[in-house]
mmCIF file of C-alpha atoms in Angstrom:
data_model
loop_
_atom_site.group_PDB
_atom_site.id
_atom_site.type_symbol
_atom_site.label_atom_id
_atom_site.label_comp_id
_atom_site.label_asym_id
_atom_site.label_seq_id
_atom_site.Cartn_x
_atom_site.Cartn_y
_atom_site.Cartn_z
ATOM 1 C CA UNK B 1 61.505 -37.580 18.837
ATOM 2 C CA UNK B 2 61.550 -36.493 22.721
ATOM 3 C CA UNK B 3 62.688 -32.939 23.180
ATOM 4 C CA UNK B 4 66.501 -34.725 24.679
ATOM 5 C CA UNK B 5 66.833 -36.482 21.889
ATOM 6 C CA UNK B 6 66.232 -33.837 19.479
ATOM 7 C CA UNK B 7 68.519 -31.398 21.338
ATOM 8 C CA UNK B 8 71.386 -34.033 21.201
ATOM 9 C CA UNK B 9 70.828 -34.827 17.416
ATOM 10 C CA UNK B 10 70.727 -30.650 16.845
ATOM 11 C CA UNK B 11 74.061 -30.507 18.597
ATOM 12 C CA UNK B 12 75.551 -33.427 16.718
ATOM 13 C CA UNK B 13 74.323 -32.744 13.682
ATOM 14 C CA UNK B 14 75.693 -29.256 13.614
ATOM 15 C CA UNK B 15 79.021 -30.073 15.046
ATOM 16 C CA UNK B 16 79.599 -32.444 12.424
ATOM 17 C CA UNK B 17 78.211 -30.832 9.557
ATOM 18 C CA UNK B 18 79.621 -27.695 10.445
ATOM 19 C CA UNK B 19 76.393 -26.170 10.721
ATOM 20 C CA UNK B 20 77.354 -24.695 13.970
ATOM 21 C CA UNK B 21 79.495 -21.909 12.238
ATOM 22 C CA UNK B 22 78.064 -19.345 10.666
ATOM 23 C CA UNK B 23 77.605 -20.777 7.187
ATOM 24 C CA UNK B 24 74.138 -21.732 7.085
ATOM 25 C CA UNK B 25 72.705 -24.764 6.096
ATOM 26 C CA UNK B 26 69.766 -27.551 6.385
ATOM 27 C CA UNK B 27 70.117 -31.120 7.680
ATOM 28 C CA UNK B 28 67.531 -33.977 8.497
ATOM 29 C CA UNK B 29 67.735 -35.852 12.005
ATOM 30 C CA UNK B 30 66.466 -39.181 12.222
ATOM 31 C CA UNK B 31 66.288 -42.095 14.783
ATOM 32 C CA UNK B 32 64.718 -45.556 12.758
ATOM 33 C CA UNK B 33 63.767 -49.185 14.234
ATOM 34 C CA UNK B 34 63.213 -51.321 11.852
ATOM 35 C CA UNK B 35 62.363 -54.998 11.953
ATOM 36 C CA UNK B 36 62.057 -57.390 8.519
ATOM 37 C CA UNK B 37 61.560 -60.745 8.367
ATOM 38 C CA UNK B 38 61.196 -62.966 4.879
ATOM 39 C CA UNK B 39 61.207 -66.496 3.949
ATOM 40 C CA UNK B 40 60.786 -68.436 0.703
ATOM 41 C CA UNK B 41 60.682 -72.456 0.000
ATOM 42 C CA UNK B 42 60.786 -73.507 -3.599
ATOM 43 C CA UNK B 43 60.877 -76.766 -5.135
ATOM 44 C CA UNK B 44 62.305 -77.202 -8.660
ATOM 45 C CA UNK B 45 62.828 -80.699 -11.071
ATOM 46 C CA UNK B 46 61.884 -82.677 -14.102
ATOM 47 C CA UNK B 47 59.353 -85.057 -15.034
ATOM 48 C CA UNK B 48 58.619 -87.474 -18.194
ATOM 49 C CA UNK B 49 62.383 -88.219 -18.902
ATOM 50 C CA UNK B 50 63.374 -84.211 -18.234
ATOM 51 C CA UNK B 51 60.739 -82.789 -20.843
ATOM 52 C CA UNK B 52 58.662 -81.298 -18.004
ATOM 53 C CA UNK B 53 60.571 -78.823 -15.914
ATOM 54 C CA UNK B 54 58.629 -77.227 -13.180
ATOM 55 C CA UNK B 55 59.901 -74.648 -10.487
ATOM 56 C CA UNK B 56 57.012 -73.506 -7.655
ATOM 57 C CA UNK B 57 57.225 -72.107 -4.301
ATOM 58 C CA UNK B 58 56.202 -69.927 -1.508
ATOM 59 C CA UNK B 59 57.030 -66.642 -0.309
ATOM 60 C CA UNK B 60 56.463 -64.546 2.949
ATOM 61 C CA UNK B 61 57.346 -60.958 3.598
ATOM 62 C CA UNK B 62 56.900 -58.471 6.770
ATOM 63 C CA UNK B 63 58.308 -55.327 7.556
ATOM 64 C CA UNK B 64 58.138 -52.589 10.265
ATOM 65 C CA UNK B 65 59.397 -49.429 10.844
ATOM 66 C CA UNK B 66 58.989 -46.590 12.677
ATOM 67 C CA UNK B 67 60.911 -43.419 11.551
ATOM 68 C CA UNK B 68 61.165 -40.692 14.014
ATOM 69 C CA UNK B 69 62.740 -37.214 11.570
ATOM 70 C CA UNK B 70 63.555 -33.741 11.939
ATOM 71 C CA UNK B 71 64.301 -31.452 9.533
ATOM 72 C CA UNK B 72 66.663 -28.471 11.108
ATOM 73 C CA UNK B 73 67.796 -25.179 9.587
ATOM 74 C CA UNK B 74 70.342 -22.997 10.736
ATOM 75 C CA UNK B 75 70.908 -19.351 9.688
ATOM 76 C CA UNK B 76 74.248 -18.172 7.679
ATOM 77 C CA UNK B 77 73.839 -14.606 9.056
ATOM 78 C CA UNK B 78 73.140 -15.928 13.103
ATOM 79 C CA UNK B 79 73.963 -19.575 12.832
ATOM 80 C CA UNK B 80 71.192 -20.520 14.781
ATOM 81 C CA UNK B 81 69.083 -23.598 14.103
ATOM 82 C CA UNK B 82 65.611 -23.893 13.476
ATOM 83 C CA UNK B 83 63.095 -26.635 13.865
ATOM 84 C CA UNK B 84 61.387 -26.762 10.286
ATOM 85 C CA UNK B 85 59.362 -29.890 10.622
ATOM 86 C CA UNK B 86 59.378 -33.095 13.380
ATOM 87 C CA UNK B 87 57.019 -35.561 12.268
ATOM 88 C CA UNK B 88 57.441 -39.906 12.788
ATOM 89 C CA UNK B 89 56.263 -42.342 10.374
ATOM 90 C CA UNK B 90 55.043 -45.788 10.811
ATOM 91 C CA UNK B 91 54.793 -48.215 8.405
ATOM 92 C CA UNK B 92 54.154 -52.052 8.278
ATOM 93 C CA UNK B 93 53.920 -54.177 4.817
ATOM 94 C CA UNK B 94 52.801 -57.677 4.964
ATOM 95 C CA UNK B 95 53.196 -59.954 1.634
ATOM 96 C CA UNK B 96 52.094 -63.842 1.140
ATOM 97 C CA UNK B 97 52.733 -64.977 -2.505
ATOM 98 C CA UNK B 98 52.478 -68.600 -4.423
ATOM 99 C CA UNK B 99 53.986 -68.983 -7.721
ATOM 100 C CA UNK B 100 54.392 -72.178 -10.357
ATOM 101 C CA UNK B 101 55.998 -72.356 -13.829
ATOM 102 C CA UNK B 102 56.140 -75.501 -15.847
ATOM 103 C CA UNK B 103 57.947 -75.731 -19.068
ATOM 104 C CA UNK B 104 57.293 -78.522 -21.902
ATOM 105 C CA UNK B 105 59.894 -79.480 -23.821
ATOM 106 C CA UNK B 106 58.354 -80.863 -26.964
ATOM 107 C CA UNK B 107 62.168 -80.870 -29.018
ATOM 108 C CA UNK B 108 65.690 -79.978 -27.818
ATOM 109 C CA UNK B 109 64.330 -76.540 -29.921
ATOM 110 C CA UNK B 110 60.943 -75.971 -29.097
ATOM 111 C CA UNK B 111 59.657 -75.858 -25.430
ATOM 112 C CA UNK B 112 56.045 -74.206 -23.979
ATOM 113 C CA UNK B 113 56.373 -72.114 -20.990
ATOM 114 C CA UNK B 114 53.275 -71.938 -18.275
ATOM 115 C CA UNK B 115 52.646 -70.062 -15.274
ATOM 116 C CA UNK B 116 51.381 -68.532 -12.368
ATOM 117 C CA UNK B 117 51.935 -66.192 -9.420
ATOM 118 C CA UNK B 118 49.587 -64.836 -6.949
ATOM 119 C CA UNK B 119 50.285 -62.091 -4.404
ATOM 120 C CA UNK B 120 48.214 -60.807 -1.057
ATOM 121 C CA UNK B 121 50.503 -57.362 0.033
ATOM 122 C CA UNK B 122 49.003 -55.045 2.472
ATOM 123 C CA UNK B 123 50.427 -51.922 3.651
ATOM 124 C CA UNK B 124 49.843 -49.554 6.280
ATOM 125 C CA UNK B 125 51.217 -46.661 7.573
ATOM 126 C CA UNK B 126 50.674 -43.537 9.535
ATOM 127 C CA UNK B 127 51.800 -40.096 9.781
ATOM 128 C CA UNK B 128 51.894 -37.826 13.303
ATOM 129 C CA UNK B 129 53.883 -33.907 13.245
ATOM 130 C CA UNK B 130 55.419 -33.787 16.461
ATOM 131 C CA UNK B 131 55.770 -30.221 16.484
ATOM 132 C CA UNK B 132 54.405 -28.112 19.166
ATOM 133 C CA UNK B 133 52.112 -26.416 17.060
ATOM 134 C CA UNK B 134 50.018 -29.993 15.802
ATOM 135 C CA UNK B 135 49.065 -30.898 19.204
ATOM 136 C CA UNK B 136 46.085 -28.676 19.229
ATOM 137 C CA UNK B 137 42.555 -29.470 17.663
ATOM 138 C CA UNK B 138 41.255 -28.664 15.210
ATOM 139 C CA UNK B 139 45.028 -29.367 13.553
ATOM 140 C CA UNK B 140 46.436 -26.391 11.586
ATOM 141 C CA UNK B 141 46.368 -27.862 7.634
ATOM 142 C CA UNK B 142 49.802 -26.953 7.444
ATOM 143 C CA UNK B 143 50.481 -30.472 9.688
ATOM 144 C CA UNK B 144 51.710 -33.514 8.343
ATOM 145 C CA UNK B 145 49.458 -36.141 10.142
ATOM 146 C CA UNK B 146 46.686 -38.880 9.561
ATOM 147 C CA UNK B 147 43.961 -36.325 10.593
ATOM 148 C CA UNK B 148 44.694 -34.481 7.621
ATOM 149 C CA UNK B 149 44.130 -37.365 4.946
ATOM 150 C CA UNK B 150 41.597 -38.504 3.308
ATOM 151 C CA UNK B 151 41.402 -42.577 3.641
ATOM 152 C CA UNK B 152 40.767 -43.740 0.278
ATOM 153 C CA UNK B 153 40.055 -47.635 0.573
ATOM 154 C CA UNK B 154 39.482 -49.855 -2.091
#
């Protein structure tokens, strides 16, 4: 979050809350754009004189967002606020799946059931602290951001 922006969110936030008295208090600040798109086709019916009933289909997911957060304190005793943590996430999840299920009905009673799904998801996502202090290197370990995790892949 751009220093305006997080001034303007500070003042709203503790106008509204009522943060700006003297009663203390904590309150997160966030600006989010976030973009999803999914879409699934699926074909159902019966076979043999209705004692095969199949449903399959197809199914596509993807998501984006990027979080921008502050979390702000402000003091009971001086009812100034403080700047605890400004960090943005970004995240993207991407999904592709196939499934089938066929049922056999053998009596009006009895029936087998078969199927099938498979699913591809990957997810990504990223962490950067936006605070003042994390834009130095080496980074403090006290920052939340990607150069402080380990990448585990599998």
């Amino acid at each position: 979050m751009d220093a305006p922006r997080r001034r303007l969110a500070l003042s709203l936030i503790q106008r509204r809350s009522g943060l700006a008295r003297s009663t203390g208090g904590f309150a997160i600040a966030a600006i989010a754009k976030t973009e999803q798109f999914t879409q699934e086709i699926k074909v159902n019916g019966t076979l043999f004189d209705d004692r095969l009933v199949y449903v399959a289909g197809l199914f596509y997911f993807d998501e984006s967002n990027d979080s921008d957060f502050a979390d702000i304190s402000t003091s009971a005793l001086t009812g100034v606020a403080t700047l605890l943590a400004d960090r943005r996430l970004v995240n993207t999840t991407k999904a592709t799946a196939a499934y089938a299920q066929f049922d056999w009905n053998f009596t009006p009673e009895f029936k087998a059931t078969i199927g099938v799904r498979y699913t591809d998801e990957d997810k990504l996502y990223s962490f950067l602290d936006n605070r003042a202090i994390c834009a130095v290197t080496p980074l403090p370990l006290t920052c939340i951001d990607n150069r402080n995790f380990v990448s585990v892949d599998n």
